[in-house]
Short mmCIF file of C-alpha atoms in Angstrom, two decimals:
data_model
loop_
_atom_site.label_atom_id
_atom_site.label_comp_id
_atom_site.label_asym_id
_atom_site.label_seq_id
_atom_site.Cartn_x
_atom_site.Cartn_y
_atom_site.Cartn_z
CA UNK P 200 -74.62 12.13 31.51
CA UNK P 201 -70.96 13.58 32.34
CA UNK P 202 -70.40 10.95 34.07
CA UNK P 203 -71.00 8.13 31.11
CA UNK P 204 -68.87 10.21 29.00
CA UNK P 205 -66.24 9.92 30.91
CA UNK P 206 -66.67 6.58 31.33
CA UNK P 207 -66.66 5.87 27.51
CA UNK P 208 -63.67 7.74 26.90
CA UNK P 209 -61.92 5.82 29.72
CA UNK P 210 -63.23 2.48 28.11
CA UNK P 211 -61.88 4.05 24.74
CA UNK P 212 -57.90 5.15 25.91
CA UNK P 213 -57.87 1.71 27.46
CA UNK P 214 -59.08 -0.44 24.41
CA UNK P 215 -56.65 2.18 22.56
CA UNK P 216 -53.40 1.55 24.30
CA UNK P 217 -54.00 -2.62 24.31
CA UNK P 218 -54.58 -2.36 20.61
CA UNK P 219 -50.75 0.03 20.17
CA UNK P 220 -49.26 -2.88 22.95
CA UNK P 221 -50.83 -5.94 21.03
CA UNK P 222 -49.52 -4.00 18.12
CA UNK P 223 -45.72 -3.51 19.42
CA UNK P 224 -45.79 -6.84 20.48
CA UNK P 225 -46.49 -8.43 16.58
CA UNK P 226 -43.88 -6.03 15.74
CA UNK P 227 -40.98 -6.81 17.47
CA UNK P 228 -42.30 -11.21 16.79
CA UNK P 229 -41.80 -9.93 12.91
CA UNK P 230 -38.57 -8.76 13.65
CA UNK P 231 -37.54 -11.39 15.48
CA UNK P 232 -38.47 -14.19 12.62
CA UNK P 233 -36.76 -11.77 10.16
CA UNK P 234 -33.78 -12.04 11.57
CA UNK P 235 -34.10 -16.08 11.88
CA UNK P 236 -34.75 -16.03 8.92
CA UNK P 237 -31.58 -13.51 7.74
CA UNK P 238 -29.38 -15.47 9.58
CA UNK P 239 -30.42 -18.67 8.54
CA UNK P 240 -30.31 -17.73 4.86
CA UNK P 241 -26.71 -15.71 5.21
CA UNK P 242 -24.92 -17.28 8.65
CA UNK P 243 -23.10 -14.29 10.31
CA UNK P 244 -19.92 -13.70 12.69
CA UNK P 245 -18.80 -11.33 15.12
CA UNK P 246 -15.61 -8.89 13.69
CA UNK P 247 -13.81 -6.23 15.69
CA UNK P 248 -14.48 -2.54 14.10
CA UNK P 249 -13.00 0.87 14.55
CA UNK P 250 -15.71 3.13 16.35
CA UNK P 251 -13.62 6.08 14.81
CA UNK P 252 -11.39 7.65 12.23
CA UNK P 253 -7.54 6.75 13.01
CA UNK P 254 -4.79 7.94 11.26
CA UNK P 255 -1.23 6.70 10.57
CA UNK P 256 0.57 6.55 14.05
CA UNK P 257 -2.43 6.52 15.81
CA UNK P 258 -2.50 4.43 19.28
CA UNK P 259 -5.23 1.30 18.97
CA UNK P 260 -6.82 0.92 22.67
CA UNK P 261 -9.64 -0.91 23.61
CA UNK P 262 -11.86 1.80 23.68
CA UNK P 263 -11.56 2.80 19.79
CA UNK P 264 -13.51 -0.73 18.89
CA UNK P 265 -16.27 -2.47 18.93
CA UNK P 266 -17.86 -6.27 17.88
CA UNK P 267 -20.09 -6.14 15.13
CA UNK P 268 -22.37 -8.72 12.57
CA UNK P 269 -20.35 -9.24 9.39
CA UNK P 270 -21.22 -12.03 6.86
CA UNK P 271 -19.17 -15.21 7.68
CA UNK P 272 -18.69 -15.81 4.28
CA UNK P 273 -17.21 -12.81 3.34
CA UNK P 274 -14.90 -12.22 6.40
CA UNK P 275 -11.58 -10.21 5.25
CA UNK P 276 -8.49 -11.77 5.38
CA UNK P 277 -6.47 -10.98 8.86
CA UNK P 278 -9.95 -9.55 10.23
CA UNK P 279 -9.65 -10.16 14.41
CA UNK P 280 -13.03 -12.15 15.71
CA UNK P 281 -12.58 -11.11 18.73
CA UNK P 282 -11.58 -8.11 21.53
CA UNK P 283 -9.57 -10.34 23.56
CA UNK P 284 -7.56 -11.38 19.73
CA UNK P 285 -6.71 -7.81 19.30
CA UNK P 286 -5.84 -7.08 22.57
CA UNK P 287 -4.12 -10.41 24.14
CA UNK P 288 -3.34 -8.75 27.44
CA UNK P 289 -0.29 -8.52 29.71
CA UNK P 290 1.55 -5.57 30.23
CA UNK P 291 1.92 -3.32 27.48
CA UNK P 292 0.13 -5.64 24.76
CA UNK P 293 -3.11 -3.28 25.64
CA UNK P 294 -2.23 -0.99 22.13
CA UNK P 295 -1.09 -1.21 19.03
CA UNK P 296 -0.33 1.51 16.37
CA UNK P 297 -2.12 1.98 13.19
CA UNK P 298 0.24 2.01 10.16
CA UNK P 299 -2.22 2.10 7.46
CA UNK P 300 -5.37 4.91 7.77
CA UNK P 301 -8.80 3.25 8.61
CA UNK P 302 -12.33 5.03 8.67
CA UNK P 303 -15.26 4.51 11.34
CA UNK P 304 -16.69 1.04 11.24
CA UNK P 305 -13.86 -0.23 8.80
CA UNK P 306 -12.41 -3.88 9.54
CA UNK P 307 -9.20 -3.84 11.15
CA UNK P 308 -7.19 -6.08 9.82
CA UNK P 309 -3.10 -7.83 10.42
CA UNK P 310 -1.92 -5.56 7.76
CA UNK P 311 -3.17 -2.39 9.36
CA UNK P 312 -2.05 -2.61 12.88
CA UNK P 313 1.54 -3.12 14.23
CA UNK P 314 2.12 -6.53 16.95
CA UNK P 315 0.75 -5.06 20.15
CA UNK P 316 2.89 -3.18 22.43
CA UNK P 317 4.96 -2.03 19.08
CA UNK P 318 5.13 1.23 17.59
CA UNK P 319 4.56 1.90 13.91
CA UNK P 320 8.55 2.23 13.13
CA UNK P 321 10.18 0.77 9.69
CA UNK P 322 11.20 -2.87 11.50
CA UNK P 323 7.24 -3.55 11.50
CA UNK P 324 7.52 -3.01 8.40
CA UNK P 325 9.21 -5.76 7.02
CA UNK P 326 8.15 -9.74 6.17
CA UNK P 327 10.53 -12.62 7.67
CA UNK P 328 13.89 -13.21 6.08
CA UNK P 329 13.64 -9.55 4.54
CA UNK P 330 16.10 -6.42 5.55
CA UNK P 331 15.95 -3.13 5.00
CA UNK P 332 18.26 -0.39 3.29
CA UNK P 333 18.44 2.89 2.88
CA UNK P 334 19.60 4.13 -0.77
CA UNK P 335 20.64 7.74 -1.78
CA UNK P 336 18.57 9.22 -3.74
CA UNK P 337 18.22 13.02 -5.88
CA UNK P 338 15.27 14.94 -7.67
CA UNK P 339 16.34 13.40 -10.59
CA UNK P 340 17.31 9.98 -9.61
CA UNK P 341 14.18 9.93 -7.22
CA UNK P 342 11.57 10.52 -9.79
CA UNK P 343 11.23 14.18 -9.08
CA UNK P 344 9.89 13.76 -5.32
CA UNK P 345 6.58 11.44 -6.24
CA UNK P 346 7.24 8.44 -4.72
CA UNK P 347 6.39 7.36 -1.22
CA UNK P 348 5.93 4.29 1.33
CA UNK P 349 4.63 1.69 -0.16
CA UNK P 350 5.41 2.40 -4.53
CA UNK P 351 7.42 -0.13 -5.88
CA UNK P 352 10.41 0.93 -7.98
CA UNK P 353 12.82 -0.67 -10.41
CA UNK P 354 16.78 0.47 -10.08
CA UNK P 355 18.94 0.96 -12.48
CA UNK P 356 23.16 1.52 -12.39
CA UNK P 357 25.30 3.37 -13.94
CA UNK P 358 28.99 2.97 -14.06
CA UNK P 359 31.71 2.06 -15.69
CA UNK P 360 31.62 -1.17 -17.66
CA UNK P 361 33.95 -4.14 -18.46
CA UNK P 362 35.78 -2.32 -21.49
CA UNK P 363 35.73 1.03 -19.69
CA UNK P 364 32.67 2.49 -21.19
CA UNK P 365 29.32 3.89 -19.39
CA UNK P 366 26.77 1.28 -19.01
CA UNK P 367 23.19 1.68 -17.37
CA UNK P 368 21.79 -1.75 -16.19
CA UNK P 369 18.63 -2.94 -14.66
CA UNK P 370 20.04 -4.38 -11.09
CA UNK P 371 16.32 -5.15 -9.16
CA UNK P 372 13.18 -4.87 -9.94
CA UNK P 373 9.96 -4.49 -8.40
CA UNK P 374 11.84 -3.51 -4.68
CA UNK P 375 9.31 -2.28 -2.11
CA UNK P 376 9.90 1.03 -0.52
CA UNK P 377 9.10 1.11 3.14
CA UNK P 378 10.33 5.05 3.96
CA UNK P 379 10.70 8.26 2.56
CA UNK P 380 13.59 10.02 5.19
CA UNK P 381 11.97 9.30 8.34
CA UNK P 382 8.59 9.00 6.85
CA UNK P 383 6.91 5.65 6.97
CA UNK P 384 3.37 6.90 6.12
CA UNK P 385 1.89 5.35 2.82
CA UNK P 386 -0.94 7.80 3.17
CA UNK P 387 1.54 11.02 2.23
CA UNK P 388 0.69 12.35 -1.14
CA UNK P 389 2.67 15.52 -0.93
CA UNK P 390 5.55 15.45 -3.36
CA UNK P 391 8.82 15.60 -1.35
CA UNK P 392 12.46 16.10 -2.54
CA UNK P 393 14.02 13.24 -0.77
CA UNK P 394 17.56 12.51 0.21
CA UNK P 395 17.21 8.51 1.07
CA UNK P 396 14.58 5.97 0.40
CA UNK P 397 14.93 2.57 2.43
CA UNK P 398 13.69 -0.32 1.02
CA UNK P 399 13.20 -4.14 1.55
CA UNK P 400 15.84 -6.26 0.56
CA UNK P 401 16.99 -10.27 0.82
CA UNK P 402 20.27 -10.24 2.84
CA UNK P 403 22.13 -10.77 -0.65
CA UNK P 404 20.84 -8.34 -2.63
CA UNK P 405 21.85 -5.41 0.42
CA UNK P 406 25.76 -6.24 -0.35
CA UNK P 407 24.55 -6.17 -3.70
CA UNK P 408 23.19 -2.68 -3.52
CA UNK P 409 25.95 -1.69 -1.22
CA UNK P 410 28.39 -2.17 -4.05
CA UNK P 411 26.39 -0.52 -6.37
CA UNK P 412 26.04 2.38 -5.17
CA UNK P 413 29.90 2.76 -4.07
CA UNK P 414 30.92 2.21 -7.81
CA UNK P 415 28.06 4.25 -9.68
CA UNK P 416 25.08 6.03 -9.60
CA UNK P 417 21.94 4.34 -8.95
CA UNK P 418 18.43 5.87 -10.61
CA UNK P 419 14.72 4.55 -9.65
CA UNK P 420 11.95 4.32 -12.28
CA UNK P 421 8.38 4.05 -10.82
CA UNK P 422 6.33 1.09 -10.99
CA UNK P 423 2.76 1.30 -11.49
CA UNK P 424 0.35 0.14 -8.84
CA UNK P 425 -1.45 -2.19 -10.97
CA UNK P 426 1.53 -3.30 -12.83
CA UNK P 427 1.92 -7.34 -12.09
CA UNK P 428 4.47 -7.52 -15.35
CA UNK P 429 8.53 -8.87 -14.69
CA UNK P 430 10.80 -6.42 -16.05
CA UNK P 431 13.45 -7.73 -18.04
CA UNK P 432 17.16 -7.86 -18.27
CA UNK P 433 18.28 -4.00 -19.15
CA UNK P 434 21.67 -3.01 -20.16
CA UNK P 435 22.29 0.03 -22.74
CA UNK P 436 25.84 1.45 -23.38
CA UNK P 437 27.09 4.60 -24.68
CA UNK P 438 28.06 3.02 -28.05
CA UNK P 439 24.30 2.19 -27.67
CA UNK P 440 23.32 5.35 -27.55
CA UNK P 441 25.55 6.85 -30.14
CA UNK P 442 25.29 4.34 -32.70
CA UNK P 443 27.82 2.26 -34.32
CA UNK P 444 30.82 4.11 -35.68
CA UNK P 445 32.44 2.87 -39.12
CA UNK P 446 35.41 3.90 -41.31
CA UNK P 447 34.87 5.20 -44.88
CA UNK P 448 37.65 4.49 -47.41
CA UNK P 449 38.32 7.37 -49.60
CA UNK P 450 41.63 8.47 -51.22
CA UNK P 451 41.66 11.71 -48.69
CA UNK P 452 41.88 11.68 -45.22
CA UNK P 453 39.91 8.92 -43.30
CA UNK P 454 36.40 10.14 -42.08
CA UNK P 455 34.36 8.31 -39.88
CA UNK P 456 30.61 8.44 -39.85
CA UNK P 457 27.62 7.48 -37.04
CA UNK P 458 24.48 6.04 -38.03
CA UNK P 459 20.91 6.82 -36.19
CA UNK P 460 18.12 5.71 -36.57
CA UNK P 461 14.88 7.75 -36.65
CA UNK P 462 11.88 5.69 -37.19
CA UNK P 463 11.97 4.13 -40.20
CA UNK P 464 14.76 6.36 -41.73
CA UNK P 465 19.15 5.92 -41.10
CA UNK P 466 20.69 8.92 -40.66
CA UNK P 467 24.16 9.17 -41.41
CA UNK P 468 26.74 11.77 -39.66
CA UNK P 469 30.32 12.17 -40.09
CA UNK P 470 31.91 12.18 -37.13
CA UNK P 471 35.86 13.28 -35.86
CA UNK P 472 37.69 9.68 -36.80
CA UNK P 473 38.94 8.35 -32.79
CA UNK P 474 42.32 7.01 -34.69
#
């Protein structure tokens, strides 16, 4: 009698584990036509990945990526397709330096990564044809310490005008900063009281600046990140400011008045005549 029962329960762990391998088997078949059937409804590629956080600076070897499925549609601009892409080879060209902060699994992209064997200094930075210059800058002319690499800025001058009197002018707008000091990193948020900016320039408009900035003052405004709008031609004077000046005829002595306006309403001040 012992010896049928353990002859049943044999019989029984065998028909068991065929049923959990015929099982495993339909299993992995279903998987298989799924993804047939993914790949046939949304066609795939092969992208190179970051298998960890990097930071600004960072050095990009080999072993910090990895190949993964990504929608072929839907492929980022500058993405690599391939290891050997990223990393042509040759001596030295086996790293590059991350200039923009990526997180694990994210893309890498062109715009994130310097040329390979470079490091992540200003000149890899900047687009053909474009230079860079450095500008000096205060806490008041350098928006109180909130800008950093990568803000866009508009400059204004200040100097001495055609007829001798203080004029502030818009001279570029929309310039590119590329460094803060000797700080490159866009991902900085910490406000900093800086002493020069550098920025990218056309090879005219450095002489341009040049001169500027030996025969005034030159003052940044911020430019929003979203903003897409051309700024236009800017000039105020100090007769701007303080309003026309005019001469009222009386039979006394001459006085001179200056006209504001506040709103809606003229405001009239006499003023010390200039003659």
């Amino acid at each position: 009698m012992r010896i049928v029962f353990i002859l049943v329960l044999a019989v029984g762990v065998g028909l068991a584990g065929f049923a959990v391998s015929i099982a495993k088997d339909r299993f992995d078949q279903y998987q298989a036509a799924l993804a047939e059937q993914q790949d046939a409804i949304l066609p795939t590629t092969q992208i190179v990945v970051v298998t960890r956080q990097l930071a600004y600076g960072d050095q990009l070897t080999p072993d910090d990526v990895q190949l993964v499925r990504w929608p072929a549609e839907f492929v980022p601009f500058g993405a690599f397709t391939s290891i050997e892409e990223l990393f042509p080879g040759g001596e030295g060209e086996d790293t590059r330096t991350v200039i923009r902060m990526m997180e694990q699994h994210e893309p890498i992209l062109l715009t994130k990564v310097t040329s390979p064997g470079e490091d992540a200094g200003v000149a890899s930075r900047l687009a053909e044809g474009m230079r860079a210059i450095s500008l000096s800058v205060n806490i008041n002319s350098g928006v109180s310490g909130f800008l950093r690499p990568g803000d866009r800025v508009d400059v204004y001058w200040t100097g001495q005008g055609r007829n001798s009197e203080s004029v502030t002018r818009l001279v570029r707008a929309n310039v590119q900063i590329i460094a803060i000091d000797q700080i490159t990193d866009e991902q900085r948020n910490s406000p900093t009281i800086a002493r020069t900016i550098t920025i990218t320039a056309l090879p005219e408009d450095v002489a341009f600046l040049t001169q500027a900035q030996s025969t005034g003052s030159l003052t940044l405004a911020l430019v929003g990140v979203g903003d897409a709008s051309e700024s236009a031609d800017v000039e105020v004077s100090s007769s701007s400011v303080l309003g026309d000046i005019e001469e009222v005829a009386t039979e006394g002595p001459n006085v001179c008045t200056v006209r504001n306006r506040r709103g809606a309403e003229v405001v009239v001040t006499q003023v010390p005549c200039l003659q």
